[in-house]
Coordinates of C-alpha atoms in Angstrom, one line a residue:
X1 CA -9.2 12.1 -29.4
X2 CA -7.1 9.6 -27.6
X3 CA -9.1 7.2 -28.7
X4 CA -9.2 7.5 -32.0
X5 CA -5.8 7.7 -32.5
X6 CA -5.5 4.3 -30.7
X7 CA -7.4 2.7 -33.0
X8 CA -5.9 4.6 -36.0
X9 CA -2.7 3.0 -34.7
X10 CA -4.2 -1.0 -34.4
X11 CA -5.1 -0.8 -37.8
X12 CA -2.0 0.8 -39.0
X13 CA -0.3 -2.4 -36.8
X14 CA -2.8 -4.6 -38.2
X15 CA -1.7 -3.8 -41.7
X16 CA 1.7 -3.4 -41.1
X17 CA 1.8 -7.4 -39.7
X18 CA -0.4 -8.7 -43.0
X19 CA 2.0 -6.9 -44.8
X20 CA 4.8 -8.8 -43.4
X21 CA 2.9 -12.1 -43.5
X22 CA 1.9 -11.8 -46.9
X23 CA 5.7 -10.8 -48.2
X24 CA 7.6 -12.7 -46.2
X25 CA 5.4 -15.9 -44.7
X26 CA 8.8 -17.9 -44.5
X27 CA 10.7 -15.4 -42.2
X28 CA 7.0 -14.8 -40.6
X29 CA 7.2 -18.8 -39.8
X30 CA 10.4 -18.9 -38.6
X31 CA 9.9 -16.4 -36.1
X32 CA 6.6 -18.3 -34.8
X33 CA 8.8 -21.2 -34.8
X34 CA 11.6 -19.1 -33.3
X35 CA 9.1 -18.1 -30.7
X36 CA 7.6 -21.1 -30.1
X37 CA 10.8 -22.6 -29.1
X38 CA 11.8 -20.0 -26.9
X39 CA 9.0 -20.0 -24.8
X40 CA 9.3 -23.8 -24.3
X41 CA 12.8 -23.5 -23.6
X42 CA 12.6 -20.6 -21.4
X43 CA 9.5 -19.3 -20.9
X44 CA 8.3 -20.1 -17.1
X45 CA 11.6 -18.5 -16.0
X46 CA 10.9 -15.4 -17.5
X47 CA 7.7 -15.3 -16.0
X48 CA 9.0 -16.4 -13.1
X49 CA 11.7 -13.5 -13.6
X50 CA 8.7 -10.8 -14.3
X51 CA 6.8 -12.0 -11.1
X52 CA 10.0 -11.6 -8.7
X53 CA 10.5 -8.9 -10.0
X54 CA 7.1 -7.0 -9.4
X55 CA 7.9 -8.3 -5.7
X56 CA 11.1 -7.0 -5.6
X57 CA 12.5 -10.1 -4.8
X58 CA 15.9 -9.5 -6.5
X59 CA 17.3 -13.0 -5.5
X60 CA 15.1 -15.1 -7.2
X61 CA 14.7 -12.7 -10.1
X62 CA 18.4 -13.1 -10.8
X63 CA 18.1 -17.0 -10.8
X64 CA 15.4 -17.0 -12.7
X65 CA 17.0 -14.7 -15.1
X66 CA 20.1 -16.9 -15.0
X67 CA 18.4 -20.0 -15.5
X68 CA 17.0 -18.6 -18.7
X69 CA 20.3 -17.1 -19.7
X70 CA 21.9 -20.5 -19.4
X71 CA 19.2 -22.2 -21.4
X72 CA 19.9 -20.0 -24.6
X73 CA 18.1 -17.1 -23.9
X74 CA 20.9 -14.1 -24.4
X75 CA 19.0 -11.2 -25.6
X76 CA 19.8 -7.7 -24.8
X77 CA 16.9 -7.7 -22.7
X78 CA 18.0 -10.4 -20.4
X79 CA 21.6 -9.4 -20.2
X80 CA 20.0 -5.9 -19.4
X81 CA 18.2 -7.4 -16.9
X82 CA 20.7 -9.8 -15.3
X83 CA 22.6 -6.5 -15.1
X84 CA 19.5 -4.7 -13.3
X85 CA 19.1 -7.8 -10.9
X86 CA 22.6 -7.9 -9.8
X87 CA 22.8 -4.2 -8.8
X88 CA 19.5 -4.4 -6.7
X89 CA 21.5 -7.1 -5.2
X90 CA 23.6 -5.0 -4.5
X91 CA 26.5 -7.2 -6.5
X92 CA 27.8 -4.0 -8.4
X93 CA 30.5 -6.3 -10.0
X94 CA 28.3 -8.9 -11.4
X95 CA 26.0 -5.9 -12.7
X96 CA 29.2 -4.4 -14.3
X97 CA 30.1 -7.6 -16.0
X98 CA 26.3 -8.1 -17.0
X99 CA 26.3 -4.6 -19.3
X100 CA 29.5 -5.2 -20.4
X101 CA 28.3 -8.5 -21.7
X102 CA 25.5 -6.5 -23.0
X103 CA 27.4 -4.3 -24.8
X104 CA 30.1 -7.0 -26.3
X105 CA 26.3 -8.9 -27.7
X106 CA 24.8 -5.4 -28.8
X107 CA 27.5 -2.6 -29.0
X108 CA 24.3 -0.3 -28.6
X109 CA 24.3 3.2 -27.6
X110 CA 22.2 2.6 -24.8
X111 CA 23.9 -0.5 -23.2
X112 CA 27.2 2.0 -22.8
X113 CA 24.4 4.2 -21.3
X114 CA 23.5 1.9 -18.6
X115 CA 27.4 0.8 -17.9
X116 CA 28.2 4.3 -17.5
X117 CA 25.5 5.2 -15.3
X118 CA 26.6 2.2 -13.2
X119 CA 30.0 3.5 -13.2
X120 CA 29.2 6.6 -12.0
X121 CA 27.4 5.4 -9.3
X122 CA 30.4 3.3 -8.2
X123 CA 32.4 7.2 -8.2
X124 CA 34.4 5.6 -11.4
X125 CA 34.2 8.6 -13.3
X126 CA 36.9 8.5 -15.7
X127 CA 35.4 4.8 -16.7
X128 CA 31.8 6.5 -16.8
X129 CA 32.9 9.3 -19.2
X130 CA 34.4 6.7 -21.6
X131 CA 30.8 4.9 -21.9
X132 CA 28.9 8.2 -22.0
X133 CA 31.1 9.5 -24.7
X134 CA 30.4 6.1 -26.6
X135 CA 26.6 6.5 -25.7
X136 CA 26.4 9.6 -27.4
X137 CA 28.5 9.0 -30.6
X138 CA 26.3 6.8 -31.5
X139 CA 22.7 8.4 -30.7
X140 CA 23.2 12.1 -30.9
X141 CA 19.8 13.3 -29.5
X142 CA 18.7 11.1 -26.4
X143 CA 17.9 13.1 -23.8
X144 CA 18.6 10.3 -21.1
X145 CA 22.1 9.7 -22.7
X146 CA 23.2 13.6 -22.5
X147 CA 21.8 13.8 -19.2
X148 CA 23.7 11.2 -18.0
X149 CA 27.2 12.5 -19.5
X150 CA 26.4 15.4 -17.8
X151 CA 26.1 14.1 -14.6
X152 CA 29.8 11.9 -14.6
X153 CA 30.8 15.6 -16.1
X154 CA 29.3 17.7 -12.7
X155 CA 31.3 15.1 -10.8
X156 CA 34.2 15.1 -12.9
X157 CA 34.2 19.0 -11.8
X158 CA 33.9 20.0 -15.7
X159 CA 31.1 21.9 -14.9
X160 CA 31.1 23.7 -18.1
X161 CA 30.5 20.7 -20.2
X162 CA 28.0 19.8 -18.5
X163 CA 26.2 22.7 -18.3
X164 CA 26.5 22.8 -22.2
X165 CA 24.9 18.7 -22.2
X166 CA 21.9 19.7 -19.6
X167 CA 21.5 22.6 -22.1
X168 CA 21.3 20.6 -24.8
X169 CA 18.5 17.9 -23.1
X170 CA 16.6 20.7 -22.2
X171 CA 16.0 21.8 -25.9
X172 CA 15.0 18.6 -27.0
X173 CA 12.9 17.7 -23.6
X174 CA 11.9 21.1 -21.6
X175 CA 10.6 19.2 -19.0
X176 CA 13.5 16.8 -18.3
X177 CA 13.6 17.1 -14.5
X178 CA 17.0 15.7 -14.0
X179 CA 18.6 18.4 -16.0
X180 CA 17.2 20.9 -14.3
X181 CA 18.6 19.6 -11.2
X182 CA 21.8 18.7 -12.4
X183 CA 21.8 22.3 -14.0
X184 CA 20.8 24.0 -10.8
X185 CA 23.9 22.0 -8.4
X186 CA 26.5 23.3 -11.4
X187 CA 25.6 27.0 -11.0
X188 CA 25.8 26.1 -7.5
X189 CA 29.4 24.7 -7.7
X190 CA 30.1 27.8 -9.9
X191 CA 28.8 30.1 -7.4
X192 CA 26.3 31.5 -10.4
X193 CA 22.4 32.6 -9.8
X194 CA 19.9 32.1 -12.5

């Protein structure tokens, strides 16, 4: 069954990209070109970047990434990444200024999301709440996003609230694992059995 609806899927890709090309073969072109460019520009480091990476060799990874940053690459992705790098570094500042770069580029639900989880890491809770509560007025329904608000709120001692958030990510993922721990340490705190 898998199978077929892997290759239902490749066809329905296939068509979607002909579509494209046949609309719009100018934007189609630019992109290639777009592409193109990029990966002369910047290319080896990111590959460079992946294979670090997959060594955990965090150093070079964050040069790499770097060195691609400062030849024009500035996606979300590499700002996420940069960001990443520096906190397996162990340079929680750096990392901090990497997602907030990430979110001044994107503004996206979840670059707050990664900022705040940083935050709360770092026992900045109050900071970590303001991100969450960004994260989640702007996607409603992510699971990983209410978890994480309820987290910074089980440390904030709002237990409450976030027993209401691991509530809510168990109804959209029953088998969200974090929840359920996060759950089970605020009926601890509250001294409740369930």
């Amino acid at each position: 069954m898998l199978i077929i609806i892997q290759k239902i899927f490749q066809k329905i890709t296939c068509l979607y990209i002909v579509t494209l090309r046949n609309n719009f073969p100018k934007l189609c072109n630019e992109v290639i070109t777009d592409n193109k460019i990029a990966d002369e520009k910047y290319g080896s480091y990111i590959e460079k970047a992946f294979e670090a990476h997959e060594n955990k060799d965090w150093e070079k990874e964050y040069t790499y990434l770097k060195n691609a940053y400062d030849n024009g690459c500035q996606s979300q992705a590499i700002l996420h990444d940069l960001a990443e790098a520096c906190w397996n570094l162990g340079d929680y500042d750096n990392a901090i200024e990497w997602a907030s770069k990430r979110i001044d580029l994107t503004n996206s639900a979840f670059a707050y999301k990664t900022r705040a989880y940083y935050y709360y890491l770092l026992e900045k809770n109050d900071l970590a709440l303001e991100d969450a509560q960004w994260a989640t007025m702007k996607v409603k329904d992510n699971p990983g996003i209410i978890d994480t608000r309820g987290m910074i709120y089980t440390a904030l001692g709002q237990y409450d609230k976030a027993l209401a958030d691991f509530n809510a990510v168990l109804k959209i993922n029953d088998k969200y694992a974090s929840a359920y721990y996060h759950r089970g340490k605020c009926y601890e705190a509250l001294g409740k059995k369930r």
